[in-house]
Coordinates of C-alpha atoms in Angstrom, one line a residue:
M29 CA 8.2 90.7 96.6
R30 CA 11.2 88.9 95.0
L31 CA 14.0 87.9 97.3
R32 CA 17.5 89.3 97.0
R33 CA 20.2 86.6 96.4
N34 CA 21.4 86.8 100.0
E35 CA 17.9 86.2 101.3
V36 CA 17.5 82.8 99.5
P37 CA 17.7 79.8 101.8
L38 CA 21.0 78.0 101.3
E39 CA 19.4 74.7 100.4
Q40 CA 17.7 76.3 97.4
T41 CA 21.0 77.4 95.9
W42 CA 23.9 75.4 94.2
N43 CA 27.1 74.7 96.1
L44 CA 29.8 76.7 94.3
C45 CA 32.3 75.8 97.0
D46 CA 32.7 72.5 95.2
L47 CA 34.5 74.6 92.5
F48 CA 36.2 77.2 94.7
A49 CA 36.0 77.5 98.5
T50 CA 35.9 81.3 98.4
P51 CA 36.0 84.1 95.9
A52 CA 39.6 84.7 97.1
A53 CA 40.5 81.2 96.0
W54 CA 39.0 81.9 92.6
E55 CA 41.0 85.1 92.3
A56 CA 44.2 83.3 93.2
E57 CA 43.6 80.6 90.6
G58 CA 43.0 83.2 88.0
K59 CA 46.5 84.7 88.6
S60 CA 47.9 81.2 88.6
L61 CA 46.3 80.4 85.3
E62 CA 47.7 83.6 83.8
A63 CA 51.2 82.7 85.0
D64 CA 50.9 79.1 83.7
L65 CA 50.0 80.1 80.2
Q66 CA 53.7 79.8 79.3
S67 CA 53.4 76.0 79.9
V68 CA 51.5 75.9 76.6
T69 CA 53.0 78.8 74.7
Q70 CA 56.5 77.1 75.1
Y71 CA 55.3 74.9 72.2
K72 CA 54.6 77.8 69.9
G73 CA 56.5 77.3 66.6
R74 CA 57.4 73.7 67.5
L75 CA 54.4 71.5 66.5
A76 CA 56.0 70.5 63.3
E77 CA 58.8 68.8 65.2
G78 CA 56.9 65.6 65.3
A79 CA 54.1 63.5 66.8
A80 CA 55.6 63.4 70.3
T81 CA 55.8 67.2 70.5
L82 CA 52.3 67.6 69.3
A83 CA 51.0 65.1 71.8
A84 CA 52.9 66.8 74.6
A85 CA 51.5 70.2 73.6
L86 CA 47.9 68.8 73.6
R87 CA 48.4 67.2 77.0
T88 CA 49.6 70.4 78.5
Y89 CA 46.9 72.5 76.8
E90 CA 44.3 70.0 78.0
A91 CA 45.5 70.2 81.6
L92 CA 45.4 74.0 81.6
L93 CA 42.1 74.1 79.9
E94 CA 40.5 71.9 82.5
R95 CA 41.5 74.4 85.2
G96 CA 40.4 77.2 83.0
V97 CA 36.9 75.7 82.4
R98 CA 36.4 75.3 86.2
W99 CA 37.5 78.8 86.8
G100 CA 35.4 80.3 84.0
T101 CA 32.3 78.2 85.0
Y102 CA 32.5 79.6 88.6
A103 CA 32.3 83.2 87.3
E104 CA 29.5 82.2 84.9
L105 CA 27.4 80.6 87.7
V106 CA 28.0 83.5 90.1
L107 CA 26.7 85.9 87.5
A108 CA 23.7 83.6 86.6
G109 CA 22.7 83.5 90.3
D110 CA 22.6 87.3 90.5
G111 CA 23.5 89.4 87.4
S112 CA 22.5 92.6 89.2
D113 CA 25.4 92.4 91.7
P114 CA 28.3 94.7 90.5
E115 CA 30.9 92.3 92.1
N116 CA 29.5 89.4 90.1
Q117 CA 29.6 91.5 87.0
G118 CA 33.2 92.4 87.7
M119 CA 34.1 88.7 88.2
A120 CA 32.4 87.9 84.8
A121 CA 34.3 90.7 83.1
R122 CA 37.7 89.4 84.6
S123 CA 36.8 85.9 83.5
A124 CA 35.9 87.1 79.9
A125 CA 39.2 89.0 79.7
L126 CA 41.4 86.1 80.9
I127 CA 39.5 83.6 78.6
A128 CA 40.2 85.9 75.7
Q129 CA 43.9 86.1 76.7
F130 CA 43.9 82.3 77.0
E131 CA 42.3 81.8 73.6
A132 CA 44.7 84.2 72.0
A133 CA 47.8 82.6 73.6
T134 CA 46.7 79.1 72.5
A135 CA 45.4 80.0 69.0
F136 CA 48.7 78.8 67.6
L137 CA 47.7 75.2 68.3
K138 CA 45.0 75.2 65.7
S139 CA 47.0 77.4 63.2
E140 CA 50.1 75.2 63.4
I141 CA 48.1 72.0 63.1
L142 CA 46.4 73.3 60.0
A143 CA 49.7 74.5 58.6
L144 CA 51.1 70.9 58.6
P145 CA 51.2 69.2 55.2
A146 CA 48.0 67.4 54.2
G147 CA 48.0 63.9 55.7
Q148 CA 50.7 64.6 58.2
V149 CA 48.5 64.6 61.3
E150 CA 46.8 61.4 60.2
A151 CA 50.1 59.7 59.7
W152 CA 51.4 60.8 63.1
M153 CA 48.2 59.5 64.8
A154 CA 48.7 56.1 63.1
A155 CA 52.3 56.0 64.4
E156 CA 51.9 57.5 67.8
P157 CA 49.3 56.1 70.3
E158 CA 49.7 59.1 72.7
L159 CA 48.5 61.3 69.8
A160 CA 45.9 59.0 68.5
V161 CA 43.8 59.5 71.7
Y162 CA 43.1 63.0 70.4
R163 CA 41.7 61.8 67.1
P164 CA 38.2 63.3 67.5
Y165 CA 39.6 66.7 68.6
L166 CA 42.1 66.7 65.7
E167 CA 39.5 65.7 63.1
Q168 CA 37.3 68.5 64.2
I169 CA 40.2 70.9 63.7
L170 CA 41.1 69.5 60.3
I171 CA 37.7 70.2 58.7
E172 CA 38.6 73.9 59.1
R173 CA 41.7 73.6 57.0
P174 CA 40.2 75.4 53.9
H175 CA 39.0 78.3 56.0
M176 CA 41.9 79.2 58.3
L177 CA 43.5 82.6 58.1
H178 CA 47.1 83.7 58.6
P179 CA 48.3 82.6 62.1
E180 CA 48.8 86.2 63.1
T181 CA 45.2 87.0 62.0
E182 CA 43.9 84.0 63.9
E183 CA 45.7 85.1 67.1
A184 CA 44.3 88.6 66.7
L185 CA 40.8 87.3 66.3
A186 CA 41.2 85.1 69.3
A187 CA 42.4 88.1 71.3
L188 CA 39.2 89.9 70.4
G189 CA 37.1 87.1 71.8
E190 CA 35.8 89.4 74.6
V191 CA 34.7 91.8 71.9
T192 CA 33.1 89.3 69.5
G193 CA 31.3 87.8 72.5
A194 CA 29.9 91.1 73.5
P195 CA 26.4 90.7 71.9
F196 CA 25.7 87.7 74.1
V197 CA 26.9 89.5 77.2
T198 CA 24.9 92.7 76.4
Y199 CA 21.8 90.7 75.8
E200 CA 22.1 88.8 79.0
R201 CA 23.0 91.9 81.0
A202 CA 19.9 93.6 79.7
R203 CA 17.7 90.6 80.4
S204 CA 18.8 89.8 83.9
S205 CA 19.7 93.3 85.3
D206 CA 18.1 96.1 83.4
M207 CA 14.7 95.0 82.1
T208 CA 11.8 95.8 84.4
F209 CA 8.2 94.9 83.9
E210 CA 5.2 96.6 85.4
P211 CA 3.3 94.6 88.1
I212 CA -0.3 93.6 87.3
T213 CA -3.4 93.6 89.3
T214 CA -5.1 90.2 89.5
P215 CA -8.9 89.9 89.3
D216 CA -9.1 89.5 93.1
G217 CA -7.2 92.8 93.6
R218 CA -3.7 91.4 94.4
T219 CA -0.6 93.0 93.0
Q220 CA 1.3 90.4 91.0
P221 CA 5.0 91.1 90.2
V222 CA 6.2 90.3 86.7
S223 CA 9.8 89.3 85.9
F224 CA 11.4 87.5 83.0
A225 CA 11.6 84.3 85.0
L226 CA 8.2 84.6 86.6
Y227 CA 6.6 85.2 83.2
E228 CA 8.3 82.3 81.4
D229 CA 8.0 79.8 84.3
E230 CA 4.7 80.7 85.8
L231 CA 2.6 83.5 84.4
E232 CA 2.7 82.3 80.8
I233 CA 1.0 79.0 81.9
S234 CA -1.4 80.7 84.3
A235 CA -4.9 79.2 84.3
D236 CA -6.4 82.6 84.7
T237 CA -6.9 84.2 81.3
A238 CA -7.0 87.7 82.7
V239 CA -3.7 87.2 84.6
R240 CA -2.1 85.5 81.6
R241 CA -3.0 88.2 79.1
A242 CA -2.3 91.1 81.5
S243 CA 1.2 89.7 82.3
F244 CA 1.9 89.1 78.6
D245 CA 1.0 92.7 77.9
S246 CA 3.3 93.9 80.7
F247 CA 6.0 91.6 79.4
A248 CA 5.6 92.9 75.9
R249 CA 5.8 96.5 77.1
G250 CA 9.0 95.7 79.0
L251 CA 10.5 94.1 75.9
A252 CA 9.4 97.0 73.6
A253 CA 11.3 99.5 75.7
Y254 CA 14.5 97.7 74.7
Q255 CA 13.7 96.7 71.1
N256 CA 16.0 99.2 69.4
T257 CA 19.0 98.5 71.7
L258 CA 18.6 94.7 71.4
A259 CA 18.0 94.9 67.7
A260 CA 21.4 96.6 67.4
T261 CA 22.8 93.8 69.6
F262 CA 21.2 91.2 67.3
A263 CA 22.5 93.0 64.2
T264 CA 26.0 93.1 65.6
E265 CA 25.9 89.4 66.1
V266 CA 24.7 88.8 62.6
K267 CA 27.1 91.2 61.0
K268 CA 30.0 89.6 62.9
N269 CA 29.2 86.2 61.5
V270 CA 28.6 87.5 58.0
V271 CA 32.0 89.3 58.0
L272 CA 33.8 86.3 59.5
A273 CA 32.3 83.9 57.0
R274 CA 33.5 86.1 54.1
L275 CA 36.9 86.4 55.6
R276 CA 37.1 82.7 56.0
R277 CA 35.8 82.1 52.4
Y278 CA 32.7 80.2 53.4
E279 CA 29.7 80.2 51.0
S280 CA 27.6 82.0 53.7
A281 CA 27.4 82.7 57.4
T282 CA 25.0 79.7 57.6
H283 CA 27.7 77.4 56.1
M284 CA 30.2 78.7 58.6
L285 CA 28.0 78.3 61.6
L286 CA 26.8 74.9 60.6
A287 CA 30.3 73.6 59.9
P288 CA 31.1 72.6 63.6
H289 CA 27.8 70.6 63.7
R290 CA 29.3 68.2 61.2
I291 CA 26.1 67.4 59.4
D292 CA 25.0 67.7 55.8
H293 CA 23.0 70.9 55.0
A294 CA 20.1 68.7 53.8
V295 CA 19.6 67.4 57.4
Y296 CA 19.4 71.0 58.6
Y297 CA 16.9 72.0 56.0
N298 CA 14.9 68.8 56.5
L299 CA 14.3 69.7 60.1
L300 CA 13.2 73.3 59.3
D301 CA 11.1 72.4 56.3
V302 CA 9.5 69.1 57.2
I303 CA 8.5 70.2 60.7
Q304 CA 7.0 73.5 59.6
S305 CA 5.0 72.1 56.8
E306 CA 3.8 68.8 58.4
L307 CA 3.4 69.9 62.0
A308 CA 1.5 73.1 61.3
P309 CA -1.8 71.4 60.5
H310 CA -1.7 69.5 63.8
M311 CA -0.8 72.6 65.8
R312 CA -3.6 74.6 64.1
R313 CA -6.0 71.9 65.1
Y314 CA -4.5 72.1 68.6
A315 CA -5.1 75.9 68.6
R316 CA -8.8 75.4 67.6
L317 CA -9.2 72.9 70.4
R318 CA -7.7 75.4 72.9
K319 CA -9.9 78.2 71.9
R320 CA -13.0 76.0 72.1
V321 CA -12.2 74.3 75.4
L322 CA -11.1 77.5 77.2
G323 CA -14.0 79.5 75.8
L324 CA -11.8 82.3 74.5
D325 CA -13.0 85.2 72.4
E326 CA -9.9 84.7 70.3
M327 CA -6.8 82.6 70.5
R328 CA -3.9 84.9 71.3
Y329 CA -0.2 84.1 71.2
C330 CA -0.1 84.2 75.0
D331 CA -2.8 81.6 75.2
I332 CA -0.8 78.8 73.5
E333 CA 0.4 77.3 76.7
A334 CA -2.6 77.9 78.9
P335 CA -3.7 74.7 80.7
L336 CA -6.8 73.1 79.0
D337 CA -8.1 71.9 82.3
P338 CA -7.7 75.1 84.3
E339 CA -8.9 73.7 87.6
Y340 CA -6.4 70.8 87.4
N341 CA -2.9 72.0 87.9
P342 CA -1.0 69.5 90.1
T343 CA 1.6 70.9 92.4
V344 CA 4.7 69.2 93.7
T345 CA 7.4 70.0 96.2
R346 CA 11.1 70.0 95.4
E347 CA 11.5 66.7 97.2
E348 CA 8.5 65.1 95.4
A349 CA 9.7 66.3 92.0
G350 CA 13.1 64.8 92.7
R351 CA 11.7 61.4 93.7
L352 CA 9.4 61.4 90.6
V353 CA 12.3 62.1 88.3
L354 CA 14.4 59.5 90.0
D355 CA 11.8 56.8 89.6
A356 CA 11.1 57.8 86.0
L357 CA 14.7 57.5 85.0
A358 CA 15.3 54.2 86.9
V359 CA 14.9 52.4 83.5
L360 CA 18.4 53.9 82.6
G361 CA 20.1 51.7 85.2
P362 CA 21.9 52.1 88.5
E363 CA 24.9 54.1 87.2
Y364 CA 22.6 56.8 85.8
R365 CA 20.4 56.8 88.9
A366 CA 23.4 57.3 91.2
I367 CA 24.2 60.5 89.2
I368 CA 20.7 61.9 89.7
E369 CA 20.7 61.0 93.4
R370 CA 23.9 63.0 93.8
A371 CA 22.5 65.9 91.9
L372 CA 19.5 66.1 94.2
S373 CA 21.3 65.6 97.5
E374 CA 24.6 67.5 97.0
R375 CA 23.2 70.9 95.9
W376 CA 23.9 70.7 92.2
V377 CA 20.6 72.5 91.5
D378 CA 19.8 76.2 92.0
W379 CA 16.0 76.3 92.6
A380 CA 15.0 79.7 93.8
D381 CA 13.8 82.9 92.0
N382 CA 15.6 86.0 93.1
V383 CA 16.4 89.5 91.9
G384 CA 19.1 89.3 89.2
K385 CA 18.8 85.6 88.6
Q386 CA 19.1 84.5 85.0
A387 CA 15.8 83.5 83.5
G388 CA 15.2 80.1 81.9
A389 CA 17.2 76.9 82.8
F390 CA 20.5 75.5 81.9
C391 CA 23.1 72.9 82.9
A392 CA 26.8 73.6 83.1
S393 CA 29.2 70.6 83.4
P394 CA 32.8 71.6 84.0
Y395 CA 35.2 68.8 83.4
G396 CA 36.7 67.4 86.6
A397 CA 33.8 68.7 88.7
H398 CA 30.1 67.9 88.9
S399 CA 27.3 69.5 86.9
Y400 CA 25.3 72.6 88.0
I401 CA 21.7 73.2 87.1
L402 CA 19.9 76.5 87.1
L403 CA 16.1 76.6 87.1
T404 CA 13.3 78.5 88.8
F405 CA 11.1 76.0 90.7
T406 CA 7.5 77.2 90.8
G407 CA 5.9 74.4 92.8
Q408 CA 3.9 73.3 89.8
M409 CA 4.6 69.9 88.3
R410 CA 5.8 71.4 85.1
S411 CA 8.9 72.2 87.0
A412 CA 9.5 68.5 87.3
F413 CA 9.7 68.3 83.5
T414 CA 12.3 71.1 83.5
L415 CA 14.2 69.3 86.2
A416 CA 14.2 66.1 84.2
H417 CA 15.4 67.9 81.1
E418 CA 18.4 69.6 82.8
L419 CA 19.2 66.4 84.6
G420 CA 19.4 64.8 81.1
H421 CA 22.3 67.2 80.3
A422 CA 23.9 66.5 83.7
G423 CA 23.7 62.7 83.3
H424 CA 25.0 62.9 79.8
F425 CA 28.1 65.0 80.7
E426 CA 28.8 63.2 83.9
L427 CA 29.0 59.9 81.8
A428 CA 31.0 61.6 79.0
N429 CA 33.4 63.3 81.4
R430 CA 34.1 60.0 83.1
N431 CA 34.8 58.2 79.8
Q432 CA 36.4 60.7 77.5
R433 CA 39.3 63.1 77.6
L434 CA 38.4 66.7 78.0
L435 CA 39.2 67.5 74.3
N436 CA 37.0 64.7 73.2
V437 CA 34.1 65.2 75.5
E438 CA 31.9 67.8 73.8
P439 CA 29.4 66.4 71.3
A440 CA 28.2 68.5 68.4
L441 CA 25.2 70.8 69.1
F442 CA 23.2 68.6 66.7
F443 CA 23.1 65.9 69.3
V444 CA 23.3 67.8 72.6
E445 CA 19.6 68.2 73.3
A446 CA 18.7 64.5 72.7
P447 CA 19.5 63.3 76.2
S448 CA 17.5 66.1 77.9
T449 CA 14.4 66.0 75.8
M450 CA 14.3 62.2 76.0
N451 CA 14.2 62.4 79.8
E452 CA 11.0 64.5 79.6
L453 CA 9.4 61.7 77.5
L454 CA 10.5 59.1 80.0
L455 CA 9.0 61.2 82.9
A456 CA 5.7 61.5 81.0
D457 CA 5.6 57.8 80.3
H458 CA 6.3 57.0 83.9
I459 CA 3.5 59.3 85.2
L460 CA 1.0 57.8 82.7
K461 CA 1.9 54.3 83.7
G462 CA 1.3 55.1 87.4
T463 CA -2.1 56.7 87.1
D464 CA -5.6 55.8 86.0
D465 CA -6.8 59.4 86.7
R466 CA -8.3 60.7 83.4
R467 CA -7.5 64.3 84.3
M468 CA -3.9 63.5 85.2
R469 CA -3.4 61.6 81.9
R470 CA -4.8 64.6 80.0
W471 CA -2.5 66.9 82.0
V472 CA 0.6 64.8 81.1
I473 CA -0.3 64.9 77.5
M474 CA -0.5 68.6 77.7
Q475 CA 3.0 68.7 79.2
L476 CA 4.3 66.6 76.3
L477 CA 2.7 69.0 73.9
M478 CA 4.4 71.8 75.7
T479 CA 7.7 70.0 75.2
Y480 CA 7.0 69.6 71.5
H481 CA 5.7 73.1 71.2
H482 CA 8.9 74.5 72.8
N483 CA 11.2 72.4 70.6
F484 CA 9.3 71.8 67.4
V485 CA 7.6 75.2 67.2
R486 CA 9.0 77.9 69.4
H487 CA 12.7 77.0 69.0
L488 CA 12.3 75.8 65.4
L489 CA 10.6 79.1 64.4
E490 CA 13.6 80.9 66.1
A491 CA 15.7 78.9 63.7
E492 CA 13.5 80.0 60.8
L493 CA 14.0 83.6 61.9
Q494 CA 17.8 83.0 61.8
R495 CA 17.6 81.5 58.3
R496 CA 15.6 84.5 57.0
I497 CA 17.6 87.2 58.8
Y498 CA 21.0 85.8 57.7
E499 CA 19.7 85.6 54.1
Q500 CA 18.7 89.3 54.3
A501 CA 22.0 90.3 56.0
E502 CA 24.0 88.5 53.3
K503 CA 22.3 90.8 50.8
G504 CA 23.2 93.9 52.7
V505 CA 19.8 94.5 54.2
P506 CA 20.2 96.4 57.6
V507 CA 19.0 94.3 60.6
T508 CA 16.6 96.6 62.6
A509 CA 13.9 96.2 65.2
K510 CA 11.3 96.7 62.4
L511 CA 12.8 94.0 60.2
L512 CA 13.1 91.5 63.1
S513 CA 9.5 92.1 64.3
E514 CA 8.0 92.0 60.8
T515 CA 9.9 88.8 59.9
K516 CA 9.0 87.1 63.2
G517 CA 5.4 88.1 62.7
A518 CA 5.3 86.7 59.2
I519 CA 6.8 83.4 60.3
L520 CA 4.3 83.0 63.1
E521 CA 1.4 83.9 60.9
R522 CA 2.4 81.4 58.2
F523 CA 2.8 78.6 60.8
W524 CA -0.5 79.3 62.7
G525 CA -2.5 80.0 59.5
G526 CA -4.9 82.5 61.1
E527 CA -5.8 80.2 64.1
V528 CA -3.7 82.4 66.5
V529 CA -3.8 86.2 66.7
I530 CA -0.2 87.4 66.1
D531 CA -0.1 90.7 68.0
E532 CA 2.7 93.2 68.6
G533 CA 3.8 91.2 71.7
A534 CA 4.1 88.0 69.6
R535 CA 6.2 89.9 67.0
L536 CA 8.6 91.0 69.8
T537 CA 9.4 87.4 70.9
W538 CA 12.7 87.6 69.0
M539 CA 13.8 89.4 72.2
R540 CA 13.1 86.4 74.5
Q541 CA 16.0 84.1 73.8
P542 CA 19.8 84.1 74.1
H543 CA 19.9 81.4 71.4
Y544 CA 20.5 83.9 68.6
Y545 CA 23.9 84.6 70.1
M546 CA 24.9 80.9 70.2
G547 CA 25.5 80.2 66.6
L548 CA 22.8 78.0 64.9
Y549 CA 21.6 76.7 68.2
P550 CA 17.8 77.0 68.0
Y551 CA 17.2 74.2 65.4
T552 CA 19.2 71.7 67.5
Y553 CA 16.3 71.4 69.9
S554 CA 14.3 69.8 67.1
A555 CA 17.2 67.5 66.2
G556 CA 17.5 66.4 69.8
L557 CA 13.8 65.9 70.3
T558 CA 13.5 63.9 67.1
C559 CA 16.3 61.6 68.3
G560 CA 14.9 61.6 71.9
T561 CA 11.5 60.6 70.6
A562 CA 12.9 57.7 68.7
V563 CA 15.1 56.5 71.5
A564 CA 12.3 56.8 74.2
Q565 CA 10.0 54.7 72.0
R566 CA 12.8 52.1 71.6
I567 CA 13.3 52.0 75.4
K568 CA 9.6 51.7 75.9
E569 CA 9.4 48.8 73.5
E570 CA 12.7 47.0 74.1
G571 CA 13.5 47.9 77.7
K572 CA 17.0 47.2 79.2
P573 CA 18.9 46.5 76.0
A574 CA 17.9 49.8 74.4
A575 CA 18.6 51.7 77.7
E576 CA 22.1 50.1 77.9
Q577 CA 22.8 51.0 74.3
W578 CA 21.7 54.6 75.0
L579 CA 24.1 54.8 78.0
E580 CA 27.0 53.8 75.7
V581 CA 26.0 56.6 73.4
L582 CA 26.1 59.1 76.3
K583 CA 29.5 57.8 77.4
A584 CA 30.9 58.4 73.9
G585 CA 30.6 62.2 74.4
G586 CA 32.1 63.9 71.4
S587 CA 34.3 61.0 70.3
L588 CA 32.0 60.4 67.3
P589 CA 30.3 62.8 64.9
P590 CA 26.7 63.4 65.7
M591 CA 25.2 61.4 62.9
E592 CA 27.2 58.4 64.1
L593 CA 26.1 58.9 67.6
M594 CA 22.5 59.0 66.5
A595 CA 23.0 55.9 64.4
M596 CA 24.6 54.2 67.4
A597 CA 21.3 54.9 69.2
G598 CA 19.4 53.4 66.3
V599 CA 18.2 56.7 64.7
D600 CA 19.0 57.5 61.0
M601 CA 18.9 61.3 60.7
T602 CA 20.1 61.3 57.1
K603 CA 16.5 60.7 56.1
P604 CA 13.4 62.6 57.1
D605 CA 11.7 59.5 58.3
P606 CA 12.4 60.0 62.1
I607 CA 11.2 63.6 61.8
R608 CA 8.0 62.5 60.2
K609 CA 7.5 59.8 62.8
A610 CA 8.0 62.3 65.6
V611 CA 5.5 64.7 64.0
A612 CA 3.0 61.9 63.6
Y613 CA 3.4 61.2 67.3
V614 CA 2.5 64.8 68.1
G615 CA -0.6 64.4 66.0
S616 CA -1.5 61.3 67.9
L617 CA -1.2 63.2 71.2
I618 CA -3.6 65.9 69.9
D619 CA -6.0 63.1 68.7
E620 CA -6.1 61.7 72.3
L621 CA -6.5 65.2 73.8
E622 CA -9.4 66.0 71.5
A623 CA -11.1 62.7 72.4
S624 CA -10.7 63.4 76.1
F625 CA -12.8 66.6 75.7

């Protein structure tokens, strides 16, 4: 029986009091934020006055935004902890409404900056040091100059933020609050509950084939019951972006969504095309190995992450997982270690599974406060890798927040998964160095392959689905459950080449992720892991100098474009070489795994 949120032991939950002492304090700050909007709107129509006025407006906006981020994060985290609670839903709704009001009221900043004569902002930054500190933020705005609409239109679109963000909210509400899955009966006669979180964090990697397949069937039936509703939600998101791209005179929705990433389209297509074509043969070999070792009648989609040594599944306590990750990341130095120690001792992490809790894992890092990590700790050592991943985000943003202004802190999505995936590789290397147990080594290699499967296969094939669906939508093809399932099935069949049975449940996996409602997010996992693989190998070979260089990259936050950040870390993503090197590394892991059997 899953616990209700109020039944979860306090030490297994995050400490939201570090943001607001009580819900009442949060409510009061919301009213204060609304009242203080005028501190920014007083500059409306005045930005052309000069560099000093623009700098003052940005300082005021930044100060109010910092408060707003903390306020909005609190509502987000409360809802993530229990999305089934009507009070939490109400808080999230109030947060979304005020955020939309805030964005509408401050939309004039971007519009008026872009309305200035070409070269004016650059000249002001050269002459005014107080404005020059906002160079990264202003440069990010200026790339949108050809695509801005009339200021009144921009304000109206910003005011509709709550509406344009509805597909994401609808999806998450269905996933966390409405979807139910039939319990299964295990071979020993026990009743096993199935939830989104339990399936993704535990049942999908069950060593028991009967349990794994039965839970997948239950999971697929639960998804199928919502396929038409969530296909309409997916279609709304796609249509929204197609329409906005046309309004803003982009070549396509993909061009619009990729613009904030600040990369050349060739880099995006390199990741999609090179990984799919060159990794597929390795993964098909991996599928054949799995089928043979596990003695399966057929290799189903739900068997891809089954442990190859079913009787060896090391467990770990929360405390042990924390110590293991701390030791693994010690190579990054004392400043980084201190951040991880605080995260583990000061309740930055929400560990428990409870009714209404958001599935999966994430890290939120509000500026001026510490990070918050959501995961579902299962007691299996795989959870230590999830912890290391999310602590990678926490460490990154803690360092960036300390060293950059709020408006310059956020790196492009292209880079953001590099610090997290690299931490998983450091953890694996640490465990391998500390053991001569053949089975443990084999288990760690399987964890690495799970990481590469998640980022180079699962998330990358999500990106391929986005590419194909947006191409269809641009041609006016209706986005339906049938189209989504057929397209997803075709992508999986092409990649696995007949080595994996792509059944109806596999075709429905377009329903599993919120990434489709976050722009072109899925492909960024492959970009991050490519960079993370290269940097982890550098740290392994060079030690402290490479680690110190990496910390400087993390501290840079969003002050540099992503390609420059990666170049600063010693990775040239303008060429496919790092991608091919990472794919070859995956092949070497499979080689070793084959040899071990």
